[in-house]
XYZ file of C-alpha atoms in Angstrom:
776
model
C 129.104 105.256 139.323
C 126.040 107.379 138.714
C 123.648 107.592 141.644
C 120.526 105.439 141.431
C 117.443 107.580 141.167
C 114.301 106.509 142.981
C 111.278 105.916 140.749
C 107.776 106.725 141.859
C 106.456 103.774 139.856
C 108.168 100.606 138.817
C 109.237 100.330 135.208
C 106.793 98.094 133.384
C 107.761 94.797 131.788
C 110.910 94.347 133.885
C 112.275 90.932 132.982
C 114.172 88.651 135.378
C 117.502 89.376 133.740
C 117.011 93.107 134.146
C 115.935 92.651 137.784
C 119.003 90.579 138.583
C 121.269 93.067 136.873
C 119.727 95.927 138.859
C 120.205 93.998 142.091
C 123.853 93.379 141.308
C 124.502 97.047 140.566
C 122.678 98.030 143.762
C 124.813 95.614 145.765
C 127.993 96.971 144.238
C 126.949 100.515 144.999
C 126.153 99.653 148.602
C 129.450 97.790 148.913
C 131.325 100.934 147.945
C 129.644 103.131 150.560
C 132.206 102.653 153.395
C 135.077 103.728 151.158
C 132.989 106.628 149.946
C 132.286 107.650 153.544
C 136.021 107.546 154.388
C 136.932 109.751 151.475
C 134.331 112.317 152.447
C 135.342 112.651 156.082
C 133.227 109.911 157.623
C 134.408 107.725 160.491
C 137.682 105.913 159.759
C 137.608 102.101 159.556
C 140.675 100.018 160.514
C 142.022 98.038 157.524
C 142.194 94.794 159.498
C 138.658 95.255 160.764
C 137.517 96.048 157.247
C 139.118 92.882 155.905
C 137.250 90.831 158.526
C 133.975 92.298 157.301
C 134.806 91.866 153.632
C 133.383 88.800 151.945
C 134.512 87.695 148.494
C 131.575 86.371 146.466
C 131.775 83.848 143.666
C 131.671 85.352 140.192
C 128.124 85.700 138.893
C 127.733 85.634 135.117
C 124.432 86.954 133.782
C 123.330 86.018 130.298
C 120.167 87.203 128.627
C 118.372 85.804 125.605
C 116.043 87.847 123.435
C 113.579 85.787 121.451
C 112.676 87.102 118.056
C 109.226 88.605 117.827
C 107.584 87.079 114.767
C 104.149 88.004 116.091
C 102.516 89.907 118.936
C 99.223 91.164 120.260
C 96.987 93.607 118.390
C 97.856 97.205 119.300
C 94.313 98.605 119.007
C 92.425 99.112 122.305
C 89.320 97.872 120.488
C 90.715 94.343 120.805
C 90.481 93.584 124.520
C 91.505 89.901 124.458
C 94.780 88.175 123.565
C 94.955 86.635 120.096
C 94.261 83.143 121.422
C 90.889 84.392 122.699
C 90.029 86.657 119.730
C 87.147 85.227 117.704
C 88.520 86.224 114.317
C 91.468 85.454 112.046
C 94.191 88.023 112.777
C 97.761 87.786 111.465
C 100.260 89.918 113.413
C 103.556 90.222 111.524
C 106.386 91.382 113.780
C 109.312 93.591 112.774
C 111.857 90.856 113.550
C 110.220 88.657 110.925
C 110.076 91.105 108.052
C 113.480 92.590 108.911
C 115.061 89.121 108.602
C 113.471 88.852 105.173
C 114.848 92.194 104.013
C 111.294 93.469 103.447
C 111.052 97.242 103.082
C 107.479 97.909 101.908
C 104.027 96.953 103.096
C 103.574 94.799 99.997
C 106.720 92.830 100.899
C 105.561 92.343 104.495
C 102.133 91.063 103.472
C 103.712 88.063 101.773
C 103.650 86.571 105.280
C 99.849 86.522 105.289
C 98.409 83.829 102.998
C 95.992 85.003 100.326
C 97.005 88.665 100.604
C 98.886 90.369 97.777
C 99.031 92.627 94.744
C 97.489 90.170 92.303
C 95.760 92.916 90.320
C 97.646 95.780 88.679
C 94.933 98.005 87.216
C 92.095 98.360 84.762
C 92.515 98.396 80.996
C 95.029 101.140 80.128
C 95.487 102.313 83.695
C 98.096 100.838 85.978
C 97.312 100.820 89.686
C 99.773 102.657 91.906
C 101.010 101.962 95.393
C 99.695 99.255 97.701
C 96.944 97.702 95.598
C 96.130 94.940 98.062
C 93.687 92.118 97.420
C 92.509 89.981 100.326
C 90.276 86.931 99.995
C 89.226 87.970 96.505
C 88.393 91.650 97.109
C 90.247 94.938 96.923
C 91.337 96.042 100.404
C 93.450 99.045 99.364
C 91.030 101.495 100.990
C 91.241 99.662 104.327
C 94.862 100.425 105.263
C 95.424 102.119 108.624
C 98.335 103.515 110.642
C 97.879 103.235 114.412
C 94.158 102.707 113.884
C 93.652 105.746 111.626
C 92.816 105.408 107.941
C 95.823 106.117 105.704
C 94.690 107.723 102.464
C 96.427 107.771 99.094
C 97.478 105.143 96.549
C 101.141 105.080 97.561
C 103.749 102.463 98.382
C 104.288 102.460 102.154
C 107.749 101.959 103.627
C 107.987 100.048 106.932
C 111.138 101.625 108.395
C 109.004 103.104 111.210
C 106.694 100.106 111.668
C 106.798 97.867 114.741
C 104.304 95.320 113.413
C 101.665 94.869 110.717
C 98.241 93.577 111.780
C 96.062 91.853 109.171
C 92.458 91.416 110.332
C 90.468 89.139 108.037
C 86.730 89.249 107.651
C 84.519 92.378 107.808
C 86.191 95.187 109.753
C 83.243 97.591 109.707
C 82.619 97.327 113.444
C 86.288 98.195 114.079
C 86.884 100.982 111.560
C 83.587 101.934 109.933
C 83.315 101.782 106.144
C 85.764 99.167 104.945
C 86.550 96.484 102.418
C 84.426 93.342 102.736
C 87.226 90.926 103.564
C 89.495 92.686 106.009
C 91.799 95.501 107.021
C 95.515 96.165 107.490
C 96.968 98.240 110.326
C 100.577 99.401 110.672
C 101.626 99.931 114.300
C 104.305 102.629 114.497
C 107.441 102.575 116.625
C 107.307 104.659 119.814
C 109.859 106.169 122.149
C 110.607 104.157 125.303
C 112.774 104.267 128.405
C 115.363 101.726 127.211
C 118.378 103.271 125.476
C 119.039 101.508 122.175
C 120.812 102.603 119.014
C 121.150 100.739 115.758
C 121.814 101.386 112.089
C 121.934 99.258 108.974
C 123.224 99.549 105.435
C 122.191 97.244 102.594
C 123.424 96.598 99.090
C 122.132 94.071 96.620
C 121.339 93.045 93.077
C 120.318 95.783 90.637
C 122.007 98.412 92.800
C 119.684 97.971 95.750
C 120.980 100.542 98.227
C 119.385 101.373 101.530
C 120.329 102.737 104.941
C 118.246 102.981 108.129
C 118.859 104.106 111.689
C 116.898 103.791 114.927
C 117.975 105.833 117.955
C 116.122 105.743 121.273
C 117.214 107.741 124.324
C 115.664 108.030 127.780
C 115.724 111.747 128.616
C 114.661 111.208 132.231
C 112.881 108.674 134.393
C 109.640 109.555 132.612
C 110.452 110.894 129.138
C 112.191 109.607 126.037
C 113.032 110.498 122.471
C 113.280 108.197 119.471
C 114.055 108.870 115.846
C 113.934 106.517 112.876
C 115.684 107.441 109.640
C 115.636 105.878 106.179
C 117.273 106.571 102.820
C 117.007 104.391 99.730
C 118.129 104.699 96.117
C 117.530 101.335 94.501
C 116.884 99.613 91.276
C 114.352 96.794 91.129
C 115.667 93.270 90.540
C 114.783 92.100 87.067
C 113.387 95.435 85.859
C 115.127 97.955 83.613
C 114.764 101.660 84.431
C 112.368 101.104 87.382
C 113.753 102.702 90.548
C 112.670 103.281 94.134
C 114.229 106.396 95.597
C 112.976 107.719 98.912
C 113.951 109.058 102.300
C 112.102 109.370 105.575
C 112.357 110.709 109.093
C 110.133 109.749 112.041
C 110.739 111.441 115.422
C 108.812 110.252 118.484
C 108.555 111.976 121.860
C 107.174 110.339 125.002
C 106.336 111.921 128.364
C 104.984 110.593 131.656
C 106.124 107.037 131.032
C 106.463 106.352 134.764
C 103.079 107.787 135.674
C 99.381 107.331 135.077
C 99.239 109.778 132.154
C 101.412 109.070 129.138
C 101.757 111.361 126.136
C 103.241 110.423 122.768
C 103.937 112.819 119.916
C 104.843 110.959 116.717
C 105.863 112.696 113.489
C 106.531 111.240 110.064
C 107.826 112.655 106.793
C 108.523 110.495 103.737
C 109.506 111.731 100.274
C 109.602 109.427 97.247
C 110.899 110.023 93.724
C 110.343 106.740 91.916
C 110.135 105.520 88.350
C 106.872 103.536 88.200
C 106.463 100.163 86.555
C 103.889 99.663 83.815
C 104.674 95.972 83.437
C 105.388 93.937 80.307
C 103.140 92.470 77.574
C 101.581 89.075 78.206
C 102.589 87.910 74.728
C 103.981 84.379 74.927
C 102.495 83.480 78.299
C 100.650 80.139 78.595
C 97.122 80.489 77.264
C 97.918 83.561 75.142
C 96.043 83.898 71.825
C 96.392 86.302 68.922
C 94.453 89.580 69.177
C 93.871 89.435 65.424
C 92.407 86.440 63.583
C 94.160 87.616 60.415
C 97.553 87.361 62.174
C 97.624 83.932 63.830
C 101.427 84.042 64.046
C 101.211 86.403 67.008
C 99.926 83.541 69.171
C 103.213 81.704 68.574
C 105.446 84.717 69.306
C 108.104 84.285 72.000
C 107.825 85.941 75.390
C 109.305 89.366 75.746
C 112.207 89.804 78.153
C 110.724 90.257 81.628
C 113.180 93.085 82.280
C 111.848 95.237 79.393
C 110.630 98.716 80.264
C 107.956 100.162 77.972
C 107.681 103.563 79.606
C 109.787 106.648 79.012
C 112.341 108.707 80.884
C 109.529 111.171 81.656
C 107.671 108.637 83.789
C 107.733 109.549 87.465
C 106.011 108.923 90.775
C 106.690 111.710 93.261
C 105.115 111.341 96.698
C 105.294 113.397 99.864
C 103.637 111.966 102.965
C 103.384 113.824 106.286
C 101.777 112.698 109.507
C 101.497 114.167 113.014
C 99.936 112.073 115.774
C 99.293 113.021 119.398
C 98.343 110.158 121.709
C 97.296 110.684 125.326
C 96.766 107.665 127.568
C 95.517 107.854 131.134
C 95.073 105.003 133.570
C 92.496 105.769 136.241
C 93.172 102.326 137.689
C 94.217 98.874 136.595
C 90.676 98.335 135.312
C 89.838 101.698 133.744
C 91.908 103.337 130.989
C 91.274 106.249 128.629
C 93.123 107.028 125.403
C 92.787 109.824 122.874
C 94.409 110.005 119.442
C 94.563 113.140 117.297
C 95.964 112.756 113.787
C 96.642 115.108 110.908
C 97.940 113.473 107.767
C 98.539 114.519 104.187
C 99.720 112.621 101.118
C 100.642 114.436 97.907
C 101.234 112.379 94.756
C 102.333 113.558 91.305
C 102.407 110.708 88.845
C 102.954 110.004 85.144
C 103.152 106.506 83.749
C 103.167 105.548 80.106
C 100.694 102.703 79.796
C 99.706 100.793 76.682
C 97.484 98.011 75.371
C 98.679 95.359 72.941
C 95.363 95.309 71.079
C 94.989 94.423 67.430
C 95.132 98.126 66.515
C 98.108 98.934 68.737
C 100.290 95.890 68.044
C 102.057 96.241 64.678
C 103.789 93.326 62.957
C 105.041 94.699 59.594
C 107.238 91.647 58.981
C 105.717 88.495 60.466
C 109.023 86.676 60.118
C 111.113 89.361 61.809
C 109.982 90.089 65.352
C 112.528 92.901 65.600
C 110.128 94.978 63.466
C 107.153 94.519 65.790
C 105.999 97.533 67.831
C 103.377 98.463 70.384
C 101.794 101.911 70.593
C 102.449 103.897 73.786
C 99.158 105.780 73.637
C 97.826 105.834 77.219
C 99.715 108.199 79.517
C 98.276 107.968 83.028
C 98.365 111.169 85.078
C 97.742 111.616 88.780
C 98.081 114.902 90.646
C 96.291 114.273 93.910
C 96.314 115.319 97.545
C 94.631 113.407 100.372
C 94.220 114.915 103.836
C 92.783 113.518 107.041
C 92.035 115.122 110.400
C 90.633 112.938 113.161
C 90.145 112.736 116.891
C 89.477 109.331 118.418
C 88.629 108.680 122.062
C 88.549 105.207 123.584
C 87.586 104.038 127.062
C 88.472 100.541 128.275
C 87.022 99.087 131.438
C 87.071 95.781 133.221
C 84.043 95.400 135.508
C 82.284 92.619 137.338
C 78.496 92.709 137.269
C 76.292 89.965 138.585
C 79.192 87.536 138.762
C 80.091 88.088 135.089
C 83.364 89.766 134.126
C 83.065 92.354 131.330
C 85.930 93.694 129.206
C 84.422 96.814 127.641
C 85.833 99.054 124.925
C 83.808 102.111 123.891
C 84.660 105.122 121.815
C 83.830 108.214 119.811
C 85.534 109.159 116.530
C 85.308 112.444 114.593
C 86.945 112.424 111.172
C 87.269 114.648 108.124
C 88.861 113.252 104.950
C 89.546 115.365 101.886
C 90.573 114.796 98.272
C 91.930 117.452 95.920
C 92.903 116.278 92.434
C 94.136 118.264 89.434
C 93.427 116.985 85.936
C 96.042 116.689 83.206
C 95.689 115.650 79.570
C 97.732 115.173 76.423
C 98.116 118.116 74.066
C 96.303 117.102 70.847
C 98.619 116.081 68.048
C 101.471 114.988 70.344
C 102.471 111.433 71.265
C 105.299 109.138 72.201
C 106.730 107.063 69.353
C 105.787 103.390 69.397
C 107.990 101.043 71.424
C 109.811 98.145 69.835
C 108.102 95.097 71.287
C 111.310 93.169 71.980
C 113.731 96.067 72.452
C 111.859 99.149 73.766
C 113.686 102.474 74.007
C 112.669 104.770 76.894
C 114.748 107.742 75.672
C 112.072 109.343 73.531
C 110.252 112.656 73.260
C 107.190 114.040 71.537
C 104.341 113.820 74.034
C 103.227 117.054 75.658
C 100.658 117.564 78.389
C 98.782 120.387 80.052
C 96.069 121.097 82.594
C 92.812 119.582 81.404
C 90.454 121.487 83.663
C 88.996 118.176 84.880
C 89.687 118.856 88.540
C 88.014 117.023 91.423
C 87.352 117.716 95.089
C 85.849 115.347 97.635
C 85.203 115.480 101.346
C 83.775 112.960 103.799
C 82.817 113.886 107.362
C 82.156 111.043 109.786
C 80.904 110.826 113.348
C 81.119 107.340 114.821
C 80.409 105.674 118.145
C 81.130 102.086 119.057
C 80.835 99.634 121.923
C 82.485 96.239 122.368
C 81.945 93.893 125.290
C 83.474 90.528 126.129
C 81.503 88.663 128.768
C 83.446 85.982 130.629
C 80.637 83.790 131.856
C 83.025 81.397 133.588
C 86.446 79.860 133.016
C 85.198 77.994 129.950
C 82.748 80.272 128.125
C 82.970 83.796 126.716
C 80.594 85.890 124.642
C 81.645 88.994 122.724
C 79.685 91.552 120.774
C 80.432 94.816 119.050
C 78.333 97.555 117.482
C 79.497 100.606 115.561
C 77.304 103.389 114.183
C 78.759 105.756 111.576
C 77.019 108.852 110.310
C 78.854 110.040 107.212
C 78.355 112.643 104.512
C 80.349 112.770 101.289
C 80.388 115.850 99.066
C 82.013 115.662 95.663
C 82.600 118.451 93.142
C 84.211 117.884 89.771
C 84.582 119.179 86.269
C 83.710 116.309 83.946
C 83.734 115.858 80.178
C 80.504 114.926 78.417
C 80.509 111.591 76.641
C 78.101 109.795 74.368
C 76.725 107.771 77.280
C 76.951 110.539 79.875
C 74.048 110.780 82.299
C 74.955 114.264 83.511
C 71.913 116.511 83.534
C 73.925 119.530 82.483
C 75.381 117.833 79.391
C 71.981 118.171 77.663
C 72.985 117.781 74.020
C 76.356 119.498 74.399
C 79.157 118.178 72.143
C 81.211 115.249 73.383
C 84.198 116.532 75.334
C 82.416 119.607 76.687
C 83.519 120.223 80.263
C 80.649 120.747 82.699
C 80.469 120.897 86.500
C 79.166 117.982 88.508
C 78.131 118.010 92.146
C 77.334 114.819 94.003
C 76.382 114.002 97.561
C 76.031 110.777 99.508
C 75.069 110.443 103.153
C 73.901 107.580 105.305
C 74.015 105.988 108.726
C 75.874 102.681 108.779
C 75.270 99.997 111.394
C 78.071 97.438 111.560
C 78.233 94.707 114.166
C 79.821 91.414 115.132
C 78.932 88.620 117.540
C 81.107 85.781 118.786
C 81.101 82.894 121.219
C 84.242 81.228 122.567
C 84.857 78.018 124.483
C 88.139 77.318 126.279
C 88.737 73.586 126.708
C 92.046 74.468 128.400
C 93.682 77.695 129.545
C 95.911 77.802 126.461
C 93.317 76.975 123.805
C 89.988 78.132 122.392
C 87.246 77.131 119.974
C 85.046 79.906 118.608
C 82.310 80.999 116.235
C 81.889 84.515 114.910
C 79.500 86.428 112.652
C 80.090 89.977 111.399
C 78.522 92.620 109.146
C 80.360 95.379 107.239
C 79.391 98.042 104.689
C 81.147 100.143 102.058
C 79.118 103.175 100.856
C 79.508 105.020 97.526
C 82.778 106.934 97.573
C 83.882 105.007 100.634
C 87.151 103.855 99.126
C 88.328 106.863 97.133
C 86.206 109.850 98.329
C 85.157 110.170 94.679
C 81.585 109.800 93.495
C 80.849 108.596 90.000
C 78.261 109.308 87.324
C 78.782 105.894 85.749
C 75.794 103.564 85.937
C 78.045 100.527 86.508
C 80.052 102.036 89.376
C 79.343 101.328 93.040
C 80.582 104.890 93.711
C 77.470 106.273 92.038
C 75.427 107.924 94.843
C 72.196 106.446 93.455
C 73.242 103.095 94.931
C 73.080 101.698 98.466
C 76.227 100.628 100.328
C 77.727 97.274 99.493
C 77.172 94.837 102.350
C 79.283 91.911 103.423
C 78.587 89.143 105.908
C 81.159 86.701 107.259
C 80.686 83.586 109.352
C 83.798 81.983 110.838
C 84.481 78.859 112.894
C 87.937 78.414 114.336
C 90.313 77.247 117.022
C 93.534 78.697 118.451
C 96.204 77.174 120.681
C 99.196 78.601 122.525
C 101.933 75.962 122.714
C 105.643 75.709 123.587
C 105.284 77.734 126.750
C 102.894 80.166 125.006
C 105.608 81.051 122.502
C 103.862 79.414 119.521
C 100.333 80.213 118.325
C 98.515 77.680 116.138
C 95.247 78.677 114.456
C 92.704 77.064 112.153
C 89.534 78.636 110.766
C 86.822 78.012 108.210
C 85.138 81.127 106.828
C 82.322 82.110 104.503
C 81.993 85.706 103.232
C 79.127 86.971 101.079
C 79.058 90.401 99.453
C 75.675 91.770 98.353
C 74.456 94.905 96.543
C 76.932 94.343 93.710
C 76.124 96.431 90.630
C 75.409 94.170 87.641
C 73.915 94.628 84.184
C 70.591 93.062 83.296
C 71.008 91.024 80.075
C 67.535 91.996 78.854
C 67.205 95.751 79.236
C 71.013 96.303 79.591
C 70.450 98.538 82.613
C 72.351 98.263 85.893
C 70.876 97.114 89.187
C 72.180 96.243 92.668
C 71.190 92.613 92.449
C 74.620 91.026 92.271
C 76.192 88.827 94.914
C 79.649 87.272 95.349
C 80.970 84.742 97.830
C 84.346 83.517 99.016
C 84.721 80.589 101.387
C 87.673 78.553 102.513
C 89.968 77.574 105.341
C 93.031 79.245 106.832
C 95.764 77.649 108.930
C 98.731 79.328 110.597
C 101.609 78.739 112.995
C 103.568 81.708 114.325
C 106.165 82.093 117.047
C 109.021 80.080 118.530
C 109.176 76.306 118.734
C 112.267 76.645 120.919
C 114.310 79.649 121.982
C 116.496 79.115 118.921
C 113.905 77.979 116.352
C 111.260 80.429 115.087
C 108.589 79.918 112.460
C 105.824 81.748 110.623
C 103.623 79.751 108.267
C 100.162 80.021 106.790
C 97.891 78.306 104.273
C 94.551 79.350 102.858
C 92.086 78.090 100.303
C 89.691 80.465 98.549
C 86.611 79.257 96.697
C 85.557 82.641 95.314
C 82.692 82.924 92.869
C 79.757 84.962 91.614
C 76.441 83.841 93.122
C 74.217 86.316 91.295
C 75.219 88.218 88.196
C 77.210 87.648 85.023
C 80.565 85.829 85.046
C 83.583 88.033 85.755
C 86.377 85.725 84.573
C 87.580 85.496 81.000
C 86.766 81.778 80.672
C 83.103 82.449 81.373
C 83.030 80.676 84.741
C 81.681 82.153 87.959
C 85.130 82.088 89.625
C 86.384 85.506 90.755
C 89.345 86.848 88.829
C 92.650 87.885 90.450
C 92.106 85.361 93.232
C 94.384 82.325 93.645
C 92.446 79.252 94.721
C 95.180 78.358 97.224
C 98.059 80.206 98.825
C 100.851 79.184 101.174
C 103.628 81.077 102.913
C 106.331 79.966 105.339
C 109.480 81.335 106.939
C 111.716 79.769 109.569
C 115.116 80.464 111.130
C 117.402 78.724 113.604
C 119.969 80.493 115.793
C 123.141 78.563 116.660
C 124.982 79.258 119.940
C 128.016 80.688 118.146
C 126.098 83.541 116.480
C 125.099 81.987 113.147
C 121.470 82.142 112.014
C 120.222 80.255 108.987
C 116.740 79.986 107.563
C 114.487 80.455 104.625
C 110.982 80.337 103.318
C 108.612 79.358 100.566
C 105.642 81.017 98.919
C 102.980 79.408 96.762
C 100.203 81.074 94.796
C 97.581 79.053 92.975
C 96.280 79.586 89.479
C 94.438 82.864 88.799
C 91.907 83.809 86.170
C 91.931 87.220 84.582
C 88.926 89.523 84.225
C 86.324 89.362 81.504
C 86.006 92.552 79.472
C 85.991 91.392 75.858
C 89.762 91.661 75.398
C 91.127 89.428 72.650
C 94.685 88.205 72.529
C 95.317 87.831 76.227
C 95.978 84.803 78.461
C 92.902 83.183 79.938
C 94.688 82.235 83.158
C 97.856 82.726 85.153
C 99.854 79.670 86.157
C 100.521 78.811 89.777
C 104.049 79.134 91.125
C 106.440 78.390 93.987
C 109.173 80.774 95.154
C 111.897 79.859 97.652
C 114.056 82.289 99.667
C 116.952 81.869 102.100
C 118.781 83.879 104.736
C 122.028 83.555 106.670
C 123.336 85.978 109.269
C 126.314 86.035 111.597
C 126.872 88.120 114.703
C 130.538 89.039 114.434
C 130.349 90.656 117.863
C 127.827 92.499 120.024
C 128.016 95.507 117.739
C 128.020 94.093 114.212
C 125.849 91.530 112.424
C 126.028 90.623 108.741
C 123.003 89.186 106.927
C 122.684 87.776 103.405
C 119.255 87.306 101.823
C 118.900 85.190 98.695
C 115.493 85.592 97.085
C 113.864 83.359 94.462
C 116.665 80.801 94.783
C 115.561 78.752 91.782
C 114.938 81.802 89.580
C 111.252 81.029 89.058
C 109.741 82.998 86.161
C 106.251 83.889 87.396
C 103.437 86.411 87.100
C 103.063 88.455 90.273
C 100.014 90.401 89.037
C 97.980 91.060 85.896
C 95.744 93.898 84.737
C 92.027 93.563 84.084
C 92.202 93.257 80.301
C 95.187 90.903 80.475
C 97.499 92.830 78.150
C 100.088 93.611 80.840
C 101.541 91.787 83.804
C 104.008 92.427 86.589
C 106.800 89.855 86.488
C 108.035 88.412 89.747
C 111.573 89.345 90.747
C 114.223 86.895 89.488
C 116.960 85.475 91.694
C 118.564 88.317 93.637
C 120.722 88.940 96.677
C 120.836 91.515 99.455
C 123.698 91.981 101.929
C 122.981 93.948 105.114
C 125.297 95.107 107.884
C 123.594 96.026 111.169
C 125.419 98.054 113.804
C 124.384 98.360 117.460
C 125.970 100.891 119.763
């Protein structure tokens, strides 16, 4: 038996089972000492005397039970209170939950948060890439963070190195600075720890879904540890021809000083992707579809295209390299005073070509109205992206618990210094070259003809930010708490680009030059942003709370993409002020079932001002627009019993334009790409003999598409239900098999639609995924 080493400090979070096990091992070691002494020349002990002193104990059987972690507490030190006492809607999605579901990307994980998803897939001929996340009616793609640091780039994020995903709803400006008006998303990474644990999994499923992951953690000493997470995937996409997701990743983590007051973590990440992107399928034949050409009414009665059709080419690609290095230093001066510092360098490089198209009257050809096999659609909009995003930041946070004047204060204060950079290279089609048109009902991707070259339309952007913040929760007594937060950001964005003159260009240096002439453009935007929030909380019992909260957030020009615009209708034009959002929320939260189950309910009202809208009289653009989304959100997350776990959520969203022209195709004030209701649920039950069964349901309400004058597109998207199921069996302590069955009833639904309504992303049909997990 290895000798037991004395620790200077007790290991944190020692559970009763671990304590009992340690005591048993200690007793066994002590019981062996006399024999050890005899063998090493110690005083001899008579066998008879030894037998008198020997006591035979009854057999002690120790059994431990690990509850699945469907949720957790927020990882950011800016949140000083547990979720039950946090005056805001926050969904924490644990790794156990999304692993059971077979989720591999951030988009998959966010299905567990109602009203969050990729409902919108791009503007006009452009198809959005990566995690295009909408939350409560507004684009939140620029408000995605990893360990509290903004993660730049329009890429699809894998969650193989993610411990939990934290969805904060409502303005997040006081937490992160410039942000989307309706919330933020943070991915908390896995870290090295002192518990040895090794696992690996392999998965295979429909459409050649193939994936392998591994997670190895090793304690190197009483105070240091090493962990490495690995991932490799080469998969097709259920229900989609040609579309593939091929990637691999490695994430080492080093930890030092884990048994002391100063802890150091060094986390590295490298992910490489080589995917075939998805441009969607035509909306022809969907409910509400009309002909794009009054002279060809038969198009309105055309059948739907096969949802598996691929209208791109074999040249389409999405190559991504993402690298990240994070150094975290945490020091505890005492139990009531803690300091942390995070330094991050990150870089994302994306090279992208997708063949997009629009089934307009001019592009949709029907030479023989009675023979749909002759119909074609022009593939005339190749979308290029050659872009690099880099971030360098240092963030310092100080947390303190103090008592002043009989009032307990939980204080979180910090300083953040950040530089974000964009470097994009322009590409364009060589004149006179093109892809051949695609057969509408039987497209062929194996084509040639299009050629491309550097366009000279390169872009560079940089934003430097200095921010300070202060949060304070005042515990007035056992029943009442007040909390307030203020963040001040001083930012400066510089943007340099080579742009092409157009008929409507407002560039000063175009000055009568021919359309298409490339001229330099330099833009600058700087401002000081004040974001704040204020909340009051009442605790009727120790395990419950009722609260009210009000928060302000701002998004300045270039805040989402680091790109400034010369377009008069773009909020990224530096002539405009930041967009401002205000959210009021009333809610209640309750910890039940021995604090294993969290129930929440909230009513919210968010208003976004300084929207850029066009005046119907002089046709000029002004910042007089306003939008609002209000609704309720309910959730239940955790364990009802040790064997029965659940995660469920419902939200309603009454989203509309308050000031400005309608944005939906039907002419109403309702916001497009926003379901009026959404529901999500997942539950599992573990039987004593190792079998786990469960499943879930997802509902998305009807959506309206955008209004941009497009003809021949559906006016709305039908609501839908999708049901999933899971069954797993622990064959022994080392091997577990899991089978996921997704979309059990093979629902044919629209997962997202583009602004003009010519293309949509079909939801995955019924598919299966078998996973074997090994522990050793």
